[in-house]
Coordinates of C-alpha atoms in Angstrom, one line a residue:
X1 CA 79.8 -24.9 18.5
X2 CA 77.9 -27.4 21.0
X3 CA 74.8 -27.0 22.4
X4 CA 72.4 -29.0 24.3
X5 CA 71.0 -32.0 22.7
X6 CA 68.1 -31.7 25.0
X7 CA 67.0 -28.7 23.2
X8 CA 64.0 -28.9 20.4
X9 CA 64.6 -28.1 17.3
X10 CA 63.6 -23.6 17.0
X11 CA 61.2 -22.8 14.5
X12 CA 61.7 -22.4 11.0
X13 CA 62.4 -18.6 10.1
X14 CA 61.4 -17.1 7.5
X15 CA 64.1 -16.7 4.3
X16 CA 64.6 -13.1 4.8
X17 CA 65.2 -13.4 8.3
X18 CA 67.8 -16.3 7.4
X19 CA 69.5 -14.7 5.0
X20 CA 70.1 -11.4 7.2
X21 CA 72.1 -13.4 10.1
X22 CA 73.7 -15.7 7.9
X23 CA 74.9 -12.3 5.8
X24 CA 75.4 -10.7 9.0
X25 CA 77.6 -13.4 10.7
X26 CA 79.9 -13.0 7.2
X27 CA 80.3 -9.4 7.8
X28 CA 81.2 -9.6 11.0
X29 CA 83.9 -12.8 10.0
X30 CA 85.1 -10.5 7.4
X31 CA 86.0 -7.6 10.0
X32 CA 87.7 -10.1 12.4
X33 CA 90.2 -11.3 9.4
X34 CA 90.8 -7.9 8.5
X35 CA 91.5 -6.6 11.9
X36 CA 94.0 -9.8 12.7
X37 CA 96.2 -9.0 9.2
X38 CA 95.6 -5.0 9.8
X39 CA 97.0 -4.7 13.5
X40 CA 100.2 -6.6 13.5
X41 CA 101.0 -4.1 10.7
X42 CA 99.4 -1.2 11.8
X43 CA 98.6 -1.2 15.3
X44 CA 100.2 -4.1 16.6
X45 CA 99.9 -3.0 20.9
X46 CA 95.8 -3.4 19.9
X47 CA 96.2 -7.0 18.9
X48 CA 94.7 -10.1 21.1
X49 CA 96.6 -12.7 22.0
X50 CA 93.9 -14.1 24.4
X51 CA 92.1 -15.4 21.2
X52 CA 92.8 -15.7 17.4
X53 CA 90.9 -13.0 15.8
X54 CA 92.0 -14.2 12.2
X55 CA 90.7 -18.3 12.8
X56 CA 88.2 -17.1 15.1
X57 CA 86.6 -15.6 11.2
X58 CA 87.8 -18.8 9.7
X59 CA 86.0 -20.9 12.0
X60 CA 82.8 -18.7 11.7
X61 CA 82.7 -18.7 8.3
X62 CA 83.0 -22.4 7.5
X63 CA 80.3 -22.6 10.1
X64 CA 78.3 -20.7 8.0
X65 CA 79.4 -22.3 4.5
X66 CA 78.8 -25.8 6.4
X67 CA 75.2 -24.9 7.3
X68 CA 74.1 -23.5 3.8
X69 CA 76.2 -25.1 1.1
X70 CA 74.6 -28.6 1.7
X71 CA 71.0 -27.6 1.6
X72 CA 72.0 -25.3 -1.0
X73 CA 72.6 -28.2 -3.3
X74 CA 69.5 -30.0 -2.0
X75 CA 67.4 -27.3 -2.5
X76 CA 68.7 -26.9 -6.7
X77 CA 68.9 -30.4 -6.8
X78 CA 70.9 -30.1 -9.6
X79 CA 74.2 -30.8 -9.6
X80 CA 75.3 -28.9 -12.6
X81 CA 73.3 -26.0 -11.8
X82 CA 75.4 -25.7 -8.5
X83 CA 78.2 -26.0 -10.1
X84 CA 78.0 -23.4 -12.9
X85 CA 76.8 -21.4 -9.6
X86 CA 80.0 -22.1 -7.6
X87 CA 81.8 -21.0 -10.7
X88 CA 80.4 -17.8 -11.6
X89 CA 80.5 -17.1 -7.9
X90 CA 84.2 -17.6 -6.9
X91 CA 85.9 -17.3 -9.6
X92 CA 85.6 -13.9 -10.9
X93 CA 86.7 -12.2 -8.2
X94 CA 89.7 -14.4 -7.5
X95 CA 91.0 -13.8 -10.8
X96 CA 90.7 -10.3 -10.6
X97 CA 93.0 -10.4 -7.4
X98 CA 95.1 -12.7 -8.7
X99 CA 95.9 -10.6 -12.1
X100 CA 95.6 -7.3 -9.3
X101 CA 98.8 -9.6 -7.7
X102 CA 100.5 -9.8 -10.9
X103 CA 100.4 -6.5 -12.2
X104 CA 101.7 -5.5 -8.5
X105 CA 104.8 -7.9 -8.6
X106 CA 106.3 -5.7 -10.9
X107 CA 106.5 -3.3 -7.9
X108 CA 106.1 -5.8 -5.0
X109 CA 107.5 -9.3 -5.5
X110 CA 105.1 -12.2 -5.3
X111 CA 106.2 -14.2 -2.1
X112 CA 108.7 -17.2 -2.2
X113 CA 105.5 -19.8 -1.6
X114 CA 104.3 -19.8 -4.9
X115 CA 105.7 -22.2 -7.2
X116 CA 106.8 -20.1 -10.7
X117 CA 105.5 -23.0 -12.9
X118 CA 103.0 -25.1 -14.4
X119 CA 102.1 -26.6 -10.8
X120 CA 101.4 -23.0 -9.6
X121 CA 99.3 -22.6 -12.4
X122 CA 97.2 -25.4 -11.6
X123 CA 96.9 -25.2 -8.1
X124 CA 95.3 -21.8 -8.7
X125 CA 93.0 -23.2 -11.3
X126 CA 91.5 -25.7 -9.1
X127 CA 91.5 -23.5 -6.3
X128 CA 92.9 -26.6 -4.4
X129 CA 96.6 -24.5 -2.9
X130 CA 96.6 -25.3 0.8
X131 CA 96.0 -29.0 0.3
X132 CA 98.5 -29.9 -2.6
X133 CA 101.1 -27.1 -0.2
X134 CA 101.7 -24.8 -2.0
X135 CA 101.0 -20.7 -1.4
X136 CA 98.2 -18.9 -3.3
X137 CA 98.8 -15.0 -5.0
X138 CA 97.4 -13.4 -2.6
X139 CA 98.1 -15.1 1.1
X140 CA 94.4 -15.0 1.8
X141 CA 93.8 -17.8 -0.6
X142 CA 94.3 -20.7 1.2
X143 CA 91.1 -21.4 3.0
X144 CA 89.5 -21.5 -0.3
X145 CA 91.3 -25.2 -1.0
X146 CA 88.6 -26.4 2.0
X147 CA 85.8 -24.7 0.3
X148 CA 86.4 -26.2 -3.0
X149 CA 87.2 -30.0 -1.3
X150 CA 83.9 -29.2 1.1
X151 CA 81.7 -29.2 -2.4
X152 CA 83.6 -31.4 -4.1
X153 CA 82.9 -33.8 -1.2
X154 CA 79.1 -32.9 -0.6
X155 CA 78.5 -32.7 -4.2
X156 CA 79.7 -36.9 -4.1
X157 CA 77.7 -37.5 -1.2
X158 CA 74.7 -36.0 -3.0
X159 CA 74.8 -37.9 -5.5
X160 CA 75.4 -41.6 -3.7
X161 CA 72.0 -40.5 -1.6
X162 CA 74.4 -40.2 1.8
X163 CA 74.1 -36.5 1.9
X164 CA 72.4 -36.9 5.3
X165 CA 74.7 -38.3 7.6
X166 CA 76.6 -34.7 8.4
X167 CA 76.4 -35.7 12.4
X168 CA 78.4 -38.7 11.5
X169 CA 81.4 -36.8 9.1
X170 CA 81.8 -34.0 11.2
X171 CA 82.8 -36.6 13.5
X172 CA 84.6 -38.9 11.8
X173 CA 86.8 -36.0 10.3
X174 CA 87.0 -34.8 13.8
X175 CA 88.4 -38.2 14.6
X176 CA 90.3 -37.7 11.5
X177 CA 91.6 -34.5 12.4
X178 CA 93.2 -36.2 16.5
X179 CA 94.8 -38.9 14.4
X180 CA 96.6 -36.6 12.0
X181 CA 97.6 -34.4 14.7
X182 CA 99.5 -37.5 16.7
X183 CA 101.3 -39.0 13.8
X184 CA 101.5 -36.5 10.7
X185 CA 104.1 -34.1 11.0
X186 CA 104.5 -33.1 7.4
X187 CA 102.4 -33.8 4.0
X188 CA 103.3 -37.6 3.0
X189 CA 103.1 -36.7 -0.4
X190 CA 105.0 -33.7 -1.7
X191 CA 106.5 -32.4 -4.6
X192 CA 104.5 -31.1 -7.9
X193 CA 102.9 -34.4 -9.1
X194 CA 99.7 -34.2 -6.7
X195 CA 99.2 -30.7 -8.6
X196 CA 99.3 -32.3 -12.1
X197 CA 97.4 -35.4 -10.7
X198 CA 95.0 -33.0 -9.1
X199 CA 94.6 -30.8 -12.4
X200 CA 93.9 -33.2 -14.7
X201 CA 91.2 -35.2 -12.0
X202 CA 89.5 -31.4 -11.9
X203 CA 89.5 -31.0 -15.0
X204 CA 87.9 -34.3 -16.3
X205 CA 85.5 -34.5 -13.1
X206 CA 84.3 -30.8 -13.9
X207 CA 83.6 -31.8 -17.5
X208 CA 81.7 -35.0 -16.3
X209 CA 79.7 -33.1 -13.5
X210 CA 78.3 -30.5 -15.8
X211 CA 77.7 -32.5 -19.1
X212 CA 76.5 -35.2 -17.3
X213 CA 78.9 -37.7 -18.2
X214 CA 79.5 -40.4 -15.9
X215 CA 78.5 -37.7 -13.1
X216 CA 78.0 -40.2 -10.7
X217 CA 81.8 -42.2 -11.0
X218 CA 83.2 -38.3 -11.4
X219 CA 81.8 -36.8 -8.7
X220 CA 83.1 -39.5 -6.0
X221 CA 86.4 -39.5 -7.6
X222 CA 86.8 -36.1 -7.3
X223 CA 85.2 -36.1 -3.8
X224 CA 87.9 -38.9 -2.8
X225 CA 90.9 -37.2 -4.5
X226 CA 89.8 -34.2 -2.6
X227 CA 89.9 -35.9 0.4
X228 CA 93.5 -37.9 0.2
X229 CA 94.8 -34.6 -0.8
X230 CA 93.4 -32.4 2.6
X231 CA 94.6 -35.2 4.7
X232 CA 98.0 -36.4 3.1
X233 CA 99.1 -33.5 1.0
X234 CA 98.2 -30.3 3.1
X235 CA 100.5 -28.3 4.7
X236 CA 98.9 -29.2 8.4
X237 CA 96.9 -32.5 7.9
X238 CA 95.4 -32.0 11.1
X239 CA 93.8 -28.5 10.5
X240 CA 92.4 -30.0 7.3
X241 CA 90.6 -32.6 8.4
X242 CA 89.8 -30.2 11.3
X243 CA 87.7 -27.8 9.1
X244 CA 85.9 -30.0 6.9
X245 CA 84.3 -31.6 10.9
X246 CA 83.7 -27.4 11.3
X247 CA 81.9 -27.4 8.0
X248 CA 79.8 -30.8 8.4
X249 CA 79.4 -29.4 12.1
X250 CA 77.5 -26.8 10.9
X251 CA 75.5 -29.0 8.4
X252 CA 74.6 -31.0 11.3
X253 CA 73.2 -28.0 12.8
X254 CA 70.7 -26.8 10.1
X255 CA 69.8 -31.0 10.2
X256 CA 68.7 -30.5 13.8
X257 CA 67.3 -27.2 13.0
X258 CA 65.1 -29.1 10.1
X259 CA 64.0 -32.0 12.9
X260 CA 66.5 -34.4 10.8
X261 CA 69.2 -34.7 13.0
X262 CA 70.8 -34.7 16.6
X263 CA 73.2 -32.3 18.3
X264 CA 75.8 -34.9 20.3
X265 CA 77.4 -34.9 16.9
X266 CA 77.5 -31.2 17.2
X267 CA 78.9 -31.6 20.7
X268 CA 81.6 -34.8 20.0
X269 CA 82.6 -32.5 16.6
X270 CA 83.6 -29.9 18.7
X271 CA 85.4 -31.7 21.3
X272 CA 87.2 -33.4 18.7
X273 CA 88.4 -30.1 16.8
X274 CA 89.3 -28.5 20.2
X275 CA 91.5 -31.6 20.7
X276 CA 93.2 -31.7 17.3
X277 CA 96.4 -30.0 17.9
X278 CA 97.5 -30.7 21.6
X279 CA 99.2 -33.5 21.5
X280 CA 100.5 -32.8 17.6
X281 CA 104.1 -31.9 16.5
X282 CA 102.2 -29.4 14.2
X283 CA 101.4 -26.9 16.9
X284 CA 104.1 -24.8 17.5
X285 CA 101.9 -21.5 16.7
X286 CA 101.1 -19.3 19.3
X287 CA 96.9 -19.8 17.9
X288 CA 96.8 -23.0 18.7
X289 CA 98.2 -23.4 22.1
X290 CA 95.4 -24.8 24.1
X291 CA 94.2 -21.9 25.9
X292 CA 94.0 -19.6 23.0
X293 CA 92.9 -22.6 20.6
X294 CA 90.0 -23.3 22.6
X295 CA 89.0 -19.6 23.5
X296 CA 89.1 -19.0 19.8
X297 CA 86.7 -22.3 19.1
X298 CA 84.3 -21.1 22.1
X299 CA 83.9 -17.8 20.6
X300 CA 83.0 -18.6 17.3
X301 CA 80.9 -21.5 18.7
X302 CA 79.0 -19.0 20.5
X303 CA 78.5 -16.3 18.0
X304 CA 77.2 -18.8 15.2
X305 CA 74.9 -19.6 17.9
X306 CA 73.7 -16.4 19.1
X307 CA 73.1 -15.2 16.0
X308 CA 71.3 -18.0 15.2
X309 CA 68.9 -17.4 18.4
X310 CA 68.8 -13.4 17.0
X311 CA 68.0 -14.3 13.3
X312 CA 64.2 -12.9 13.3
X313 CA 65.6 -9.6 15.2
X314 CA 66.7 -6.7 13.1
X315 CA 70.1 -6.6 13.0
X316 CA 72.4 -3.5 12.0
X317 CA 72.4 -3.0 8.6
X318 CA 76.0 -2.1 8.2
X319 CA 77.0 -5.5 9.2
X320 CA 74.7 -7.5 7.1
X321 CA 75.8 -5.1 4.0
X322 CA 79.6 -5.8 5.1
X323 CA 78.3 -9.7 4.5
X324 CA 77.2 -9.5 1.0
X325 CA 80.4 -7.3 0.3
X326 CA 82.8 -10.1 2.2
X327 CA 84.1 -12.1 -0.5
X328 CA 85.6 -9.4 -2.0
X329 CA 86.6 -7.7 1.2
X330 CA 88.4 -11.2 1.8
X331 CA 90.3 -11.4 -1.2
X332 CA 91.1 -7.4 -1.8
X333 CA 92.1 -6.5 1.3
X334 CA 95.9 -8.3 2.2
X335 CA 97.1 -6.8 -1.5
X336 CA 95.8 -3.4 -0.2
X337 CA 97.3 -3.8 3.1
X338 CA 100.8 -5.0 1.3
X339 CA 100.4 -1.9 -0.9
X340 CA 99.7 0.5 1.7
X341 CA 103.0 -0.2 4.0
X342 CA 105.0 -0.2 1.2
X343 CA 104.1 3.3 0.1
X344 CA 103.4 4.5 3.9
X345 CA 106.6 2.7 5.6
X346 CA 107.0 1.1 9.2
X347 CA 103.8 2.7 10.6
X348 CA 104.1 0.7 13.4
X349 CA 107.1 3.2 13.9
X350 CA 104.4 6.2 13.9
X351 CA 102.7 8.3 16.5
X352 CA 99.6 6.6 17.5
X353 CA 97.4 9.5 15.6
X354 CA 98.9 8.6 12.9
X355 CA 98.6 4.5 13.2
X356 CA 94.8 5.7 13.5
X357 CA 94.3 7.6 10.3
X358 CA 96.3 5.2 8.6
X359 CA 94.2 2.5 9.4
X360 CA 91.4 3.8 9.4
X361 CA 91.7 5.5 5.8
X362 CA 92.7 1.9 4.7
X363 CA 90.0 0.2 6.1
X364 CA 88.0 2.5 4.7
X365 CA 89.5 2.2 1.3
X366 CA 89.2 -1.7 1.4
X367 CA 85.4 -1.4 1.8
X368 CA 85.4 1.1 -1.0
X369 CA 87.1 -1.2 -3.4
X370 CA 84.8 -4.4 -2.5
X371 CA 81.8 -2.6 -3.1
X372 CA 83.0 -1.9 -6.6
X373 CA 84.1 -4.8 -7.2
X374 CA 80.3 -6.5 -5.3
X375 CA 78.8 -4.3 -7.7
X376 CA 80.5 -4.5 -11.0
X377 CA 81.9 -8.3 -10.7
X378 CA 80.0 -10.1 -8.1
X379 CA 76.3 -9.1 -9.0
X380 CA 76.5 -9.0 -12.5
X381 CA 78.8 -12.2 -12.9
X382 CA 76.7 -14.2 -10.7
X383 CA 73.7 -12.9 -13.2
X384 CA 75.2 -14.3 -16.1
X385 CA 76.1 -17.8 -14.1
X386 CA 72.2 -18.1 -13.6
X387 CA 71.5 -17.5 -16.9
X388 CA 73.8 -20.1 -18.3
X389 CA 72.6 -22.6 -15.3
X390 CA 69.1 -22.3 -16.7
X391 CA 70.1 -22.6 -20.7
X392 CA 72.5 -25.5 -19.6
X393 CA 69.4 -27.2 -17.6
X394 CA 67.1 -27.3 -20.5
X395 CA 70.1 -30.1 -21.7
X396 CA 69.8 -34.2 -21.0
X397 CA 72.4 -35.3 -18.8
X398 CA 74.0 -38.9 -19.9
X399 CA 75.9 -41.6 -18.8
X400 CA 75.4 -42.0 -14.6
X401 CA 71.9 -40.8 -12.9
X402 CA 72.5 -38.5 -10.1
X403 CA 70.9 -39.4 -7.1
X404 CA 67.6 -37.4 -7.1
X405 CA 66.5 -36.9 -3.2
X406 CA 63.0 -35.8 -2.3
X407 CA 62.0 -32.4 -1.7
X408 CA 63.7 -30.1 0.1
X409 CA 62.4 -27.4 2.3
X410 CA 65.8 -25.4 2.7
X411 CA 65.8 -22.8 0.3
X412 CA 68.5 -22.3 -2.9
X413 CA 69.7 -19.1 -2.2
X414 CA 72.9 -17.6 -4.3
X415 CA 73.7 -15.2 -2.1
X416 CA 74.1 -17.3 1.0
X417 CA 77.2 -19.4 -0.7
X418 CA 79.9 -18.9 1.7
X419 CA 83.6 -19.1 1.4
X420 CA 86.0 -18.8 4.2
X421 CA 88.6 -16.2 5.2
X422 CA 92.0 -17.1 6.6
X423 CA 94.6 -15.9 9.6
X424 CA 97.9 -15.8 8.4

């Protein structure tokens, strides 16, 4: 994630070109997450233990969500346009999956971590699971609580006119992230009442941002409640913090890349992350022992950049089609995987031909399924979100002024909103 701050700033590519190794990096992310939940099930003697393939997706995918969800904003200026965006963009799909969950648990129990009451219910509404600890329907859930608190907090810092200062968070939360690690060994504040705090804060701030109502006071008391909430009421508080300096790590990148910004954040951010867990009483896991916790952060360091110095290549079209496809291939395909084994049995216990075809036929089916669902719920939901963005724009905004910045040259694009994919 570091590079040389010596460096100038490459030249601006063209949108296409960005879009296609931004999509491309996704698709790629995607196949790592599937492949570390696949193998141990599957295949296990094919798994690496040298590196986290799981986080090592994580980590490249909130690189990517860092470096186009800010500009994104910028680029709309509009911070109820991006919002009615983000809505009609994640949420679809995830309630799909999560009714898909339901119907199954009639067949395949839903696992102990989710609460069975009205805290469940709201941790899923606001999409905010990991941080108020508590497990999602489908176990690959959880890195969407960073997404949502990454917006929430950029959408506050748009607004107050410090949307620049990336270098500086990634930092600080990377600072954040070594502090947590040293003296939190457990969420300070537990139990359900951060879910119904948390529920009705989302709930009131979301009315606010998109009427226009006080948008200004809502947005940075959302963006703060996010924040307590990642750092004091996560299950790790260390790997919270930890992600949002990966996601303002790679906003600090496309700052550089602009000629706004410096790269020593870039570096100090990643030093910071790599640090996070040594010395912490949260690090038990076999991912984040130094050796492999560092090879892991390398690696996705260096494909984000690499792709970034390949971006005005062609690249294979398979992977940048896996990209648009990933959300759903995220969200679709632990359920499948549950499903599978429970019909199929131990096929760890299986001759290797047969681990093959197994996995292979489910891989197979899992891209299947997400195109469907790309097709059918994706492309046409996030149609309809435009629509209402630009019928909900033609309407004044009252109470507090959003910050209105200057121009921006990054371009709004849909398509490049990013969302993250999880290990375990």
């Amino acid at each position: 994630m570091s590079t040389s701050a010596a460096l100038p700033p490459p030249p601006r590519p063209t949108s296409g070109a960005r879009l296609a190794w931004l999509d491309a990096l996704r698709g790629l992310a995607a196949v790592a997450v599937l492949l570390e939940h696949l193998l141990p099930w599957f295949m296990p003697a094919l798994r690496p233990y040298w590196f986290n393939l799981g986080m090592y997706g994580v980590l490249v995918f909130f690189l990517v969500s860092g470096y186009i969800i800010p500009v994104s904003l910028e680029g709309r200026g509009d911070v109820r346009a991006f919002w009615i965006g983000r809505g009609f963009r994640l949420y679809p799909v995830y309630l799909l999956v999560a009714a898909i969950v339901l119907v199954m648990a009639v067949w395949l129990p839903v696992r102990e971590q989710v609460p069975r009451d009205l805290a469940g219910v709201l941790g899923h509404a606001t999409m905010l699971l990991d941080v108020l600890h508590m497990g999602g329907l489908a176990d690959t859930m959880w890195t969407l609580s960073y997404e949502m608190v990454f917006y929430l907090l950029v959408t506050a810092l748009f607004t107050g006119g410090l949307h620049r200062r990336s270098g500086t968070l990634a930092v600080g939360f990377g600072v954040v992230a070594v502090a947590a690690g040293l003296v939190l060994s457990a969420p300070l504040l537990k139990g359900s009442w951060p879910a119904y705090v948390a529920g009705a804060v989302f709930a009131v701030g979301m009315f606010c941002l998109i009427s226009g109502k006080f948008r200004v006071t809502a947005a940075w008391v959302l963006g703060v409640t996010a924040v307590l909430l990642t750092v004091f009421s996560s299950f790790v508080p260390w790997l919270g913090a930890a992600i949002l300096a990966v996601m303002f790590t790679g906003t600090a990148i496309r700052r550089w890349e602009q000629g706004s910004g410096r790269l020593w954040p870039v570096a100090a951010a990643t030093v910071l992350v790599a640090l996070a867990p040594v010395w912490s009483p949260q690090a038990g896991w076999w991912w984040v022992q130094p050796g492999v916790w560092f090879t892991t952060i390398a690696l996705a360091g260096a494909t984000f950049a690499g792709a970034m110095a390949l971006r005005e290549r062609r690249l294979p079209r398979s992977l940048v089609r896996l990209g648009l496809i990933s959300y759903s291939l995220y969200l679709l395909h632990h359920p499948l995987l549950k499903a599978v084994s429970a019909v199929a049995g131990d096929v760890r216990a299986m001759r290797p031909a047969v681990q093959v075809a197994v996995s292979v036929a489910t891989i197979a089916a899992a891209v299947v399924l997400s195109l469907l669902t790309y097709r059918y719920v994706e492309v046409p939901m996030q149609r309809l979100g435009r629509r209402v963005a630009r019928r909900w724009s033609q309407r004044p905004s009252s109470g507090d002024s959003a910050y209105s910045p200057p121009p921006s040259s990054g371009v709004s694009d849909e398509r490049s909103s990013s969302f993250s994919l999880p290990t375990g």
